[in-house]
mmCIF file of C-alpha atoms in Angstrom:
data_model
loop_
_atom_site.group_PDB
_atom_site.id
_atom_site.type_symbol
_atom_site.label_atom_id
_atom_site.label_comp_id
_atom_site.label_asym_id
_atom_site.label_seq_id
_atom_site.Cartn_x
_atom_site.Cartn_y
_atom_site.Cartn_z
ATOM 1 C CA UNK A 243 7.918 1.052 1.291
ATOM 2 C CA UNK A 244 11.416 -0.370 0.957
ATOM 3 C CA UNK A 245 13.994 2.447 1.117
ATOM 4 C CA UNK A 246 17.209 0.490 1.466
ATOM 5 C CA UNK A 247 19.087 0.250 -1.838
ATOM 6 C CA UNK A 248 20.151 -3.297 -0.991
ATOM 7 C CA UNK A 249 17.318 -5.713 -0.342
ATOM 8 C CA UNK A 250 17.608 -8.068 2.588
ATOM 9 C CA UNK A 251 18.272 -11.638 1.496
ATOM 10 C CA UNK A 252 16.447 -12.701 4.623
ATOM 11 C CA UNK A 253 13.289 -11.107 3.241
ATOM 12 C CA UNK A 254 13.832 -12.469 -0.260
ATOM 13 C CA UNK A 255 14.356 -16.054 0.892
ATOM 14 C CA UNK A 256 11.441 -15.829 3.332
ATOM 15 C CA UNK A 257 8.873 -14.924 0.673
ATOM 16 C CA UNK A 258 10.211 -17.232 -2.061
ATOM 17 C CA UNK A 259 11.318 -20.157 0.071
ATOM 18 C CA UNK A 260 8.626 -22.695 -0.844
ATOM 19 C CA UNK A 261 9.040 -22.441 -4.610
ATOM 20 C CA UNK A 262 12.810 -22.190 -4.268
ATOM 21 C CA UNK A 263 12.850 -25.451 -2.327
ATOM 22 C CA UNK A 264 10.739 -27.056 -5.051
ATOM 23 C CA UNK A 265 13.037 -25.854 -7.847
ATOM 24 C CA UNK A 266 16.186 -26.895 -5.966
ATOM 25 C CA UNK A 267 14.791 -30.353 -5.207
ATOM 26 C CA UNK A 268 13.666 -30.776 -8.816
ATOM 27 C CA UNK A 269 17.062 -29.783 -10.250
ATOM 28 C CA UNK A 270 18.874 -32.229 -7.997
ATOM 29 C CA UNK A 271 16.369 -35.015 -8.734
ATOM 30 C CA UNK A 272 16.721 -34.588 -12.491
ATOM 31 C CA UNK A 273 20.516 -34.809 -12.226
ATOM 32 C CA UNK A 274 20.384 -37.879 -9.987
ATOM 33 C CA UNK A 275 17.909 -39.703 -12.241
ATOM 34 C CA UNK A 276 19.825 -38.760 -15.391
ATOM 35 C CA UNK A 277 23.345 -39.536 -14.189
ATOM 36 C CA UNK A 278 23.071 -42.189 -11.533
ATOM 37 C CA UNK A 279 20.223 -44.195 -13.061
ATOM 38 C CA UNK A 280 21.335 -43.430 -16.629
ATOM 39 C CA UNK A 281 17.844 -42.524 -17.818
ATOM 40 C CA UNK A 282 18.646 -40.473 -20.927
ATOM 41 C CA UNK A 283 15.075 -39.780 -22.006
ATOM 42 C CA UNK A 284 14.766 -36.955 -19.488
ATOM 43 C CA UNK A 285 15.610 -34.296 -22.000
ATOM 44 C CA UNK A 286 13.623 -31.456 -23.585
ATOM 45 C CA UNK A 287 14.796 -29.483 -26.634
ATOM 46 C CA UNK A 288 16.372 -26.228 -25.551
ATOM 47 C CA UNK A 289 14.560 -24.203 -28.225
ATOM 48 C CA UNK A 290 11.168 -25.129 -26.789
ATOM 49 C CA UNK A 291 12.119 -23.898 -23.319
ATOM 50 C CA UNK A 292 13.798 -20.788 -24.744
ATOM 51 C CA UNK A 293 10.590 -19.863 -26.558
ATOM 52 C CA UNK A 294 8.610 -20.288 -23.341
ATOM 53 C CA UNK A 295 11.179 -18.175 -21.445
ATOM 54 C CA UNK A 296 10.804 -15.314 -23.925
ATOM 55 C CA UNK A 297 7.011 -15.382 -23.775
ATOM 56 C CA UNK A 298 7.042 -15.545 -19.968
ATOM 57 C CA UNK A 299 9.461 -12.628 -19.677
ATOM 58 C CA UNK A 300 7.196 -10.450 -21.846
ATOM 59 C CA UNK A 301 4.112 -11.516 -19.865
ATOM 60 C CA UNK A 302 5.733 -10.747 -16.506
ATOM 61 C CA UNK A 303 6.941 -7.393 -17.839
ATOM 62 C CA UNK A 304 3.401 -6.333 -18.743
ATOM 63 C CA UNK A 305 2.032 -7.567 -15.430
ATOM 64 C CA UNK A 306 4.704 -5.806 -13.364
ATOM 65 C CA UNK A 307 4.227 -2.568 -15.272
ATOM 66 C CA UNK A 308 0.502 -2.667 -14.496
ATOM 67 C CA UNK A 309 1.219 -3.489 -10.820
ATOM 68 C CA UNK A 310 3.658 -0.575 -10.526
ATOM 69 C CA UNK A 311 1.091 1.788 -12.026
ATOM 70 C CA UNK A 312 -1.317 0.846 -9.218
ATOM 71 C CA UNK A 313 1.382 1.381 -6.576
ATOM 72 C CA UNK A 314 2.462 4.715 -8.064
ATOM 73 C CA UNK A 315 -1.128 5.952 -8.371
ATOM 74 C CA UNK A 316 -1.648 5.188 -4.681
ATOM 75 C CA UNK A 317 1.481 7.176 -3.822
ATOM 76 C CA UNK A 318 0.319 10.120 -5.932
ATOM 77 C CA UNK A 319 -3.096 10.103 -4.248
ATOM 78 C CA UNK A 320 -1.539 10.248 -0.793
ATOM 79 C CA UNK A 321 0.859 12.932 -1.961
ATOM 80 C CA UNK A 322 -2.214 14.980 -2.892
ATOM 81 C CA UNK A 323 -3.679 14.312 0.555
ATOM 82 C CA UNK A 324 -0.559 15.877 2.076
ATOM 83 C CA UNK A 325 -0.781 18.923 -0.212
ATOM 84 C CA UNK A 326 -4.503 19.483 0.344
ATOM 85 C CA UNK A 327 -4.040 18.974 4.095
ATOM 86 C CA UNK A 328 -1.686 21.947 4.111
ATOM 87 C CA UNK A 329 -4.174 23.948 2.052
ATOM 88 C CA UNK A 330 -7.015 22.947 4.381
ATOM 89 C CA UNK A 331 -5.049 24.065 7.443
ATOM 90 C CA UNK A 332 -4.161 27.391 5.849
ATOM 91 C CA UNK A 333 -7.749 28.022 4.806
ATOM 92 C CA UNK A 334 -9.156 27.144 8.240
ATOM 93 C CA UNK A 335 -6.653 29.467 9.909
ATOM 94 C CA UNK A 336 -6.950 32.412 7.507
ATOM 95 C CA UNK A 337 -10.418 32.251 5.932
ATOM 96 C CA UNK A 338 -12.595 31.562 8.982
ATOM 97 C CA UNK A 339 -12.638 35.009 10.592
ATOM 98 C CA UNK A 340 -14.323 35.793 13.952
ATOM 99 C CA UNK A 341 -16.795 38.678 14.080
ATOM 100 C CA UNK A 342 -16.281 39.508 17.731
ATOM 101 C CA UNK A 343 -19.045 37.250 18.998
ATOM 102 C CA UNK A 344 -18.805 33.730 20.410
ATOM 103 C CA UNK A 345 -15.005 33.810 20.313
ATOM 104 C CA UNK A 346 -14.739 30.704 22.490
ATOM 105 C CA UNK A 347 -17.005 28.755 20.125
ATOM 106 C CA UNK A 348 -15.019 30.055 17.161
ATOM 107 C CA UNK A 349 -11.773 28.734 18.662
ATOM 108 C CA UNK A 350 -13.373 25.361 19.423
ATOM 109 C CA UNK A 351 -14.627 24.938 15.865
ATOM 110 C CA UNK A 352 -11.278 25.977 14.406
ATOM 111 C CA UNK A 353 -9.545 23.474 16.679
ATOM 112 C CA UNK A 354 -11.983 20.720 15.739
ATOM 113 C CA UNK A 355 -11.618 21.353 12.012
ATOM 114 C CA UNK A 356 -7.841 20.941 12.240
ATOM 115 C CA UNK A 357 -7.540 18.022 14.646
ATOM 116 C CA UNK A 358 -10.495 16.171 13.180
ATOM 117 C CA UNK A 359 -8.686 16.343 9.854
ATOM 118 C CA UNK A 360 -5.699 14.568 11.410
ATOM 119 C CA UNK A 361 -8.171 11.969 12.676
ATOM 120 C CA UNK A 362 -9.608 11.630 9.155
ATOM 121 C CA UNK A 363 -6.195 10.934 7.591
ATOM 122 C CA UNK A 364 -5.387 8.303 10.214
ATOM 123 C CA UNK A 365 -8.867 6.763 9.979
ATOM 124 C CA UNK A 366 -8.491 6.526 6.197
ATOM 125 C CA UNK A 367 -5.116 4.797 6.668
ATOM 126 C CA UNK A 368 -6.678 2.222 9.006
ATOM 127 C CA UNK A 369 -9.715 1.794 6.753
ATOM 128 C CA UNK A 370 -7.595 1.101 3.677
ATOM 129 C CA UNK A 371 -5.338 -1.353 5.477
ATOM 130 C CA UNK A 372 -8.195 -3.550 6.649
ATOM 131 C CA UNK A 373 -7.801 -6.987 5.106
ATOM 132 C CA UNK A 374 -10.228 -8.362 2.523
ATOM 133 C CA UNK A 375 -10.685 -12.117 2.389
ATOM 134 C CA UNK A 376 -9.904 -12.245 -1.326
ATOM 135 C CA UNK A 377 -6.489 -10.680 -0.717
ATOM 136 C CA UNK A 378 -5.402 -13.061 2.021
ATOM 137 C CA UNK A 379 -2.184 -14.903 1.171
ATOM 138 C CA UNK A 380 -1.776 -16.901 4.422
ATOM 139 C CA UNK A 381 1.796 -15.579 4.622
ATOM 140 C CA UNK A 382 2.828 -13.994 7.909
ATOM 141 C CA UNK A 383 4.454 -10.665 7.177
ATOM 142 C CA UNK A 384 7.916 -9.969 8.582
ATOM 143 C CA UNK A 385 7.093 -6.299 9.176
ATOM 144 C CA UNK A 386 3.641 -4.963 10.049
ATOM 145 C CA UNK A 387 2.460 -1.896 11.961
ATOM 146 C CA UNK A 388 -0.462 -1.470 14.323
ATOM 147 C CA UNK A 389 -3.667 -0.718 12.462
ATOM 148 C CA UNK A 390 -6.387 0.353 14.903
ATOM 149 C CA UNK A 391 -8.988 3.099 14.973
ATOM 150 C CA UNK A 392 -8.079 3.752 18.605
ATOM 151 C CA UNK A 393 -5.200 5.901 17.331
ATOM 152 C CA UNK A 394 -7.654 8.673 16.346
ATOM 153 C CA UNK A 395 -9.102 9.028 19.868
ATOM 154 C CA UNK A 396 -6.640 11.758 20.838
ATOM 155 C CA UNK A 397 -7.757 13.989 17.970
ATOM 156 C CA UNK A 398 -11.535 14.011 18.513
ATOM 157 C CA UNK A 399 -13.970 13.965 21.432
ATOM 158 C CA UNK A 400 -15.249 10.757 23.029
ATOM 159 C CA UNK A 401 -18.720 11.426 21.616
ATOM 160 C CA UNK A 402 -17.416 11.879 18.072
ATOM 161 C CA UNK A 403 -15.230 8.793 18.374
ATOM 162 C CA UNK A 404 -18.139 6.608 19.516
ATOM 163 C CA UNK A 405 -20.355 7.995 16.750
ATOM 164 C CA UNK A 406 -17.641 7.499 14.136
ATOM 165 C CA UNK A 407 -16.990 3.904 15.180
ATOM 166 C CA UNK A 408 -20.688 3.104 14.744
ATOM 167 C CA UNK A 409 -20.393 3.834 11.015
ATOM 168 C CA UNK A 410 -19.353 1.385 8.297
ATOM 169 C CA UNK A 411 -17.118 4.041 6.726
ATOM 170 C CA UNK A 412 -15.506 6.008 9.600
ATOM 171 C CA UNK A 413 -13.361 8.388 7.493
ATOM 172 C CA UNK A 414 -16.375 9.366 5.400
ATOM 173 C CA UNK A 415 -18.317 10.201 8.576
ATOM 174 C CA UNK A 416 -15.492 12.415 9.790
ATOM 175 C CA UNK A 417 -15.721 14.400 6.554
ATOM 176 C CA UNK A 418 -19.445 14.799 7.182
ATOM 177 C CA UNK A 419 -18.693 16.229 10.633
ATOM 178 C CA UNK A 420 -16.243 18.643 9.022
ATOM 179 C CA UNK A 421 -19.043 19.838 6.751
ATOM 180 C CA UNK A 422 -21.335 20.327 9.747
ATOM 181 C CA UNK A 423 -18.777 22.611 11.409
ATOM 182 C CA UNK A 424 -18.289 24.598 8.199
ATOM 183 C CA UNK A 425 -22.047 25.089 8.094
ATOM 184 C CA UNK A 426 -22.004 26.333 11.701
ATOM 185 C CA UNK A 427 -19.180 28.758 10.907
ATOM 186 C CA UNK A 428 -21.148 30.068 7.923
ATOM 187 C CA UNK A 429 -24.323 30.506 9.968
ATOM 188 C CA UNK A 430 -22.361 32.411 12.636
ATOM 189 C CA UNK A 431 -21.036 34.814 10.035
ATOM 190 C CA UNK A 432 -17.416 33.645 10.220
ATOM 191 C CA UNK A 433 -17.472 32.571 6.581
ATOM 192 C CA UNK A 434 -18.680 34.511 3.562
ATOM 193 C CA UNK A 435 -20.424 32.705 0.703
ATOM 194 C CA UNK A 436 -17.215 32.604 -1.325
ATOM 195 C CA UNK A 437 -15.009 31.379 1.522
ATOM 196 C CA UNK A 438 -17.591 28.760 2.496
ATOM 197 C CA UNK A 439 -17.565 27.423 -1.077
ATOM 198 C CA UNK A 440 -13.740 27.376 -1.191
ATOM 199 C CA UNK A 441 -13.479 25.380 2.041
ATOM 200 C CA UNK A 442 -16.225 23.030 0.862
ATOM 201 C CA UNK A 443 -14.302 22.449 -2.378
ATOM 202 C CA UNK A 444 -11.186 21.505 -0.418
ATOM 203 C CA UNK A 445 -13.289 19.130 1.670
ATOM 204 C CA UNK A 446 -14.635 17.602 -1.541
ATOM 205 C CA UNK A 447 -11.059 16.941 -2.670
ATOM 206 C CA UNK A 448 -10.552 14.727 0.387
ATOM 207 C CA UNK A 449 -13.694 12.823 -0.592
ATOM 208 C CA UNK A 450 -12.207 12.362 -4.068
ATOM 209 C CA UNK A 451 -8.903 11.143 -2.633
ATOM 210 C CA UNK A 452 -10.689 8.658 -0.416
ATOM 211 C CA UNK A 453 -12.734 7.409 -3.353
ATOM 212 C CA UNK A 454 -9.655 6.976 -5.553
ATOM 213 C CA UNK A 455 -7.902 5.047 -2.785
ATOM 214 C CA UNK A 456 -10.954 2.834 -2.282
ATOM 215 C CA UNK A 457 -11.051 2.125 -6.010
ATOM 216 C CA UNK A 458 -7.524 0.704 -5.857
ATOM 217 C CA UNK A 459 -8.255 -1.174 -2.629
ATOM 218 C CA UNK A 460 -11.550 -2.709 -3.770
ATOM 219 C CA UNK A 461 -10.583 -3.477 -7.375
ATOM 220 C CA UNK A 462 -7.717 -5.978 -7.412
ATOM 221 C CA UNK A 463 -5.502 -6.579 -10.397
ATOM 222 C CA UNK A 464 -7.489 -8.842 -12.778
ATOM 223 C CA UNK A 465 -7.043 -12.263 -11.259
ATOM 224 C CA UNK A 466 -6.018 -14.067 -14.478
ATOM 225 C CA UNK A 467 -2.851 -11.915 -14.535
ATOM 226 C CA UNK A 468 -1.804 -13.084 -11.073
ATOM 227 C CA UNK A 469 -3.037 -16.654 -11.378
ATOM 228 C CA UNK A 470 -1.484 -17.471 -14.726
ATOM 229 C CA UNK A 471 1.800 -15.777 -13.858
ATOM 230 C CA UNK A 472 2.165 -18.190 -10.934
ATOM 231 C CA UNK A 473 1.155 -21.140 -13.119
ATOM 232 C CA UNK A 474 3.482 -20.190 -15.982
ATOM 233 C CA UNK A 475 6.452 -19.563 -13.663
ATOM 234 C CA UNK A 476 5.944 -22.983 -12.077
ATOM 235 C CA UNK A 477 5.625 -24.757 -15.454
ATOM 236 C CA UNK A 478 8.651 -22.925 -16.826
ATOM 237 C CA UNK A 479 10.706 -23.689 -13.734
ATOM 238 C CA UNK A 480 9.756 -27.347 -13.928
ATOM 239 C CA UNK A 481 10.953 -27.638 -17.518
ATOM 240 C CA UNK A 482 14.229 -25.731 -17.120
ATOM 241 C CA UNK A 483 16.301 -28.604 -15.578
ATOM 242 C CA UNK A 484 15.313 -30.942 -18.424
ATOM 243 C CA UNK A 485 16.581 -28.504 -21.069
ATOM 244 C CA UNK A 486 20.201 -28.360 -19.826
ATOM 245 C CA UNK A 487 20.833 -31.744 -18.226
ATOM 246 C CA UNK A 488 22.261 -33.428 -21.345
ATOM 247 C CA UNK A 489 24.860 -30.723 -22.059
ATOM 248 C CA UNK A 490 25.753 -29.482 -18.567
ATOM 249 C CA UNK A 491 25.511 -32.448 -16.224
ATOM 250 C CA UNK A 492 25.943 -31.351 -12.604
ATOM 251 C CA UNK A 493 26.261 -27.685 -13.661
ATOM 252 C CA UNK A 494 22.580 -27.933 -14.584
ATOM 253 C CA UNK A 495 21.714 -27.681 -10.884
ATOM 254 C CA UNK A 496 23.069 -24.170 -10.117
ATOM 255 C CA UNK A 497 22.121 -22.839 -13.563
ATOM 256 C CA UNK A 498 18.525 -24.030 -13.250
ATOM 257 C CA UNK A 499 18.245 -22.550 -9.768
ATOM 258 C CA UNK A 500 19.559 -19.161 -10.943
ATOM 259 C CA UNK A 501 17.236 -19.011 -13.962
ATOM 260 C CA UNK A 502 14.232 -20.038 -11.891
ATOM 261 C CA UNK A 503 15.079 -17.508 -9.190
ATOM 262 C CA UNK A 504 15.142 -14.686 -11.770
ATOM 263 C CA UNK A 505 11.649 -15.509 -13.040
ATOM 264 C CA UNK A 506 10.379 -16.161 -9.521
ATOM 265 C CA UNK A 507 11.662 -12.760 -8.389
ATOM 266 C CA UNK A 508 9.985 -11.032 -11.350
ATOM 267 C CA UNK A 509 6.694 -12.697 -10.464
ATOM 268 C CA UNK A 510 6.910 -11.700 -6.808
ATOM 269 C CA UNK A 511 7.783 -8.073 -7.600
ATOM 270 C CA UNK A 512 4.437 -7.694 -9.330
ATOM 271 C CA UNK A 513 2.518 -9.721 -6.768
ATOM 272 C CA UNK A 514 3.869 -7.675 -3.848
ATOM 273 C CA UNK A 515 3.226 -4.248 -5.411
ATOM 274 C CA UNK A 516 -0.154 -4.729 -7.081
ATOM 275 C CA UNK A 517 -2.050 -4.103 -3.808
ATOM 276 C CA UNK A 518 -0.484 -1.030 -2.113
ATOM 277 C CA UNK A 519 -2.766 -0.874 0.956
ATOM 278 C CA UNK A 520 -2.196 -4.279 2.607
ATOM 279 C CA UNK A 521 0.032 -3.236 5.542
ATOM 280 C CA UNK A 522 3.093 -4.879 3.990
ATOM 281 C CA UNK A 523 6.660 -3.689 3.583
ATOM 282 C CA UNK A 524 6.143 -3.108 -0.155
ATOM 283 C CA UNK A 525 3.117 -0.840 0.365
ATOM 284 C CA UNK A 526 2.653 2.893 0.067
ATOM 285 C CA UNK A 527 3.974 4.261 3.413
ATOM 286 C CA UNK A 528 0.631 5.394 4.846
ATOM 287 C CA UNK A 529 1.863 5.570 8.453
ATOM 288 C CA UNK A 530 4.761 7.870 7.584
ATOM 289 C CA UNK A 531 2.527 10.074 5.418
ATOM 290 C CA UNK A 532 -0.066 10.310 8.212
ATOM 291 C CA UNK A 533 2.645 11.508 10.602
ATOM 292 C CA UNK A 534 3.731 14.106 8.023
ATOM 293 C CA UNK A 535 0.162 15.445 7.835
ATOM 294 C CA UNK A 536 -0.122 15.569 11.622
ATOM 295 C CA UNK A 537 3.194 17.394 11.903
ATOM 296 C CA UNK A 538 2.281 19.950 9.221
ATOM 297 C CA UNK A 539 -1.187 20.695 10.616
ATOM 298 C CA UNK A 540 0.024 21.042 14.204
ATOM 299 C CA UNK A 541 2.946 23.243 13.207
ATOM 300 C CA UNK A 542 0.680 25.575 11.239
ATOM 301 C CA UNK A 543 -1.705 25.766 14.208
ATOM 302 C CA UNK A 544 1.118 26.536 16.632
ATOM 303 C CA UNK A 545 1.012 23.259 18.553
ATOM 304 C CA UNK A 546 4.506 22.424 19.794
ATOM 305 C CA UNK A 547 3.591 18.803 20.604
ATOM 306 C CA UNK A 548 4.748 17.476 17.252
ATOM 307 C CA UNK A 549 4.798 13.733 16.518
ATOM 308 C CA UNK A 550 8.018 11.824 16.182
ATOM 309 C CA UNK A 551 8.690 10.788 12.626
ATOM 310 C CA UNK A 552 8.825 7.013 12.141
ATOM 311 C CA UNK A 553 12.230 5.533 11.474
ATOM 312 C CA UNK A 554 13.147 2.778 9.073
ATOM 313 C CA UNK A 555 12.957 -0.801 10.297
ATOM 314 C CA UNK A 556 15.253 -3.170 8.401
ATOM 315 C CA UNK A 557 15.333 -0.692 5.525
ATOM 316 C CA UNK A 558 11.531 -0.380 5.392
ATOM 317 C CA UNK A 559 9.352 2.682 6.037
ATOM 318 C CA UNK A 560 5.706 1.912 6.765
#
């Protein structure tokens, strides 16, 4: 997630450079052909291009609004994960009550329920950031963070880690293990029927949050929106220099570049925000949120070994 109020021009130029080069070269070529070779037929009525500009602006507005809704929904889902993580920790610490027997086992289960939850949040982050072939853009990202399941090893046992990694959906398996421990606590008399149901309901909420996140991850923005926005921006940008060359002469070059950059930027805003789980600088900051959950759970448990909060890198929080 970009936090800096001023965007880096380095980043902007990097992600738009190929089309910008095309538009710059085209604007210069149109001027050279028109002025130096005196070919006056290279002219398009301004009204035709203006009509296309209006239609394209409306189209990009709708597309970007839809893309932002996907990004904002992802942020709301992970905000709920933070809130329910705090509730889960409180319930584990206050609603699972020892009965004087098997105290050591009680403490182990309580510890597992809390630290395994931290593992679940981090496993879900890694799971969502795994790349799908249909979302590959062949663009090397300027900022990426490590995305490996090995980061959950410190929160669960070696046996649980090996078992979890054998599953196609690791975070879902961790929730299943949480349910197994709740069942054990209930059978040992540490949970009443009511408290067992309440903890199970909180666990179900995490299943819902995972499912909602997977829905966004596995259902891309309808492809015609993205495809035709790129096509229309390219067509529009190609026509722009021909609409102003007769009246403006050399001034057509900077004006065409500015107009094309505006529409190009609008297109890229939507394209970069429509998929919020791709381990990119525009994404929902899953790494920072995971650290927040770890910090909250450990602090509630009394663990003084709190994680260090991630800092911004070039104005970006991942």
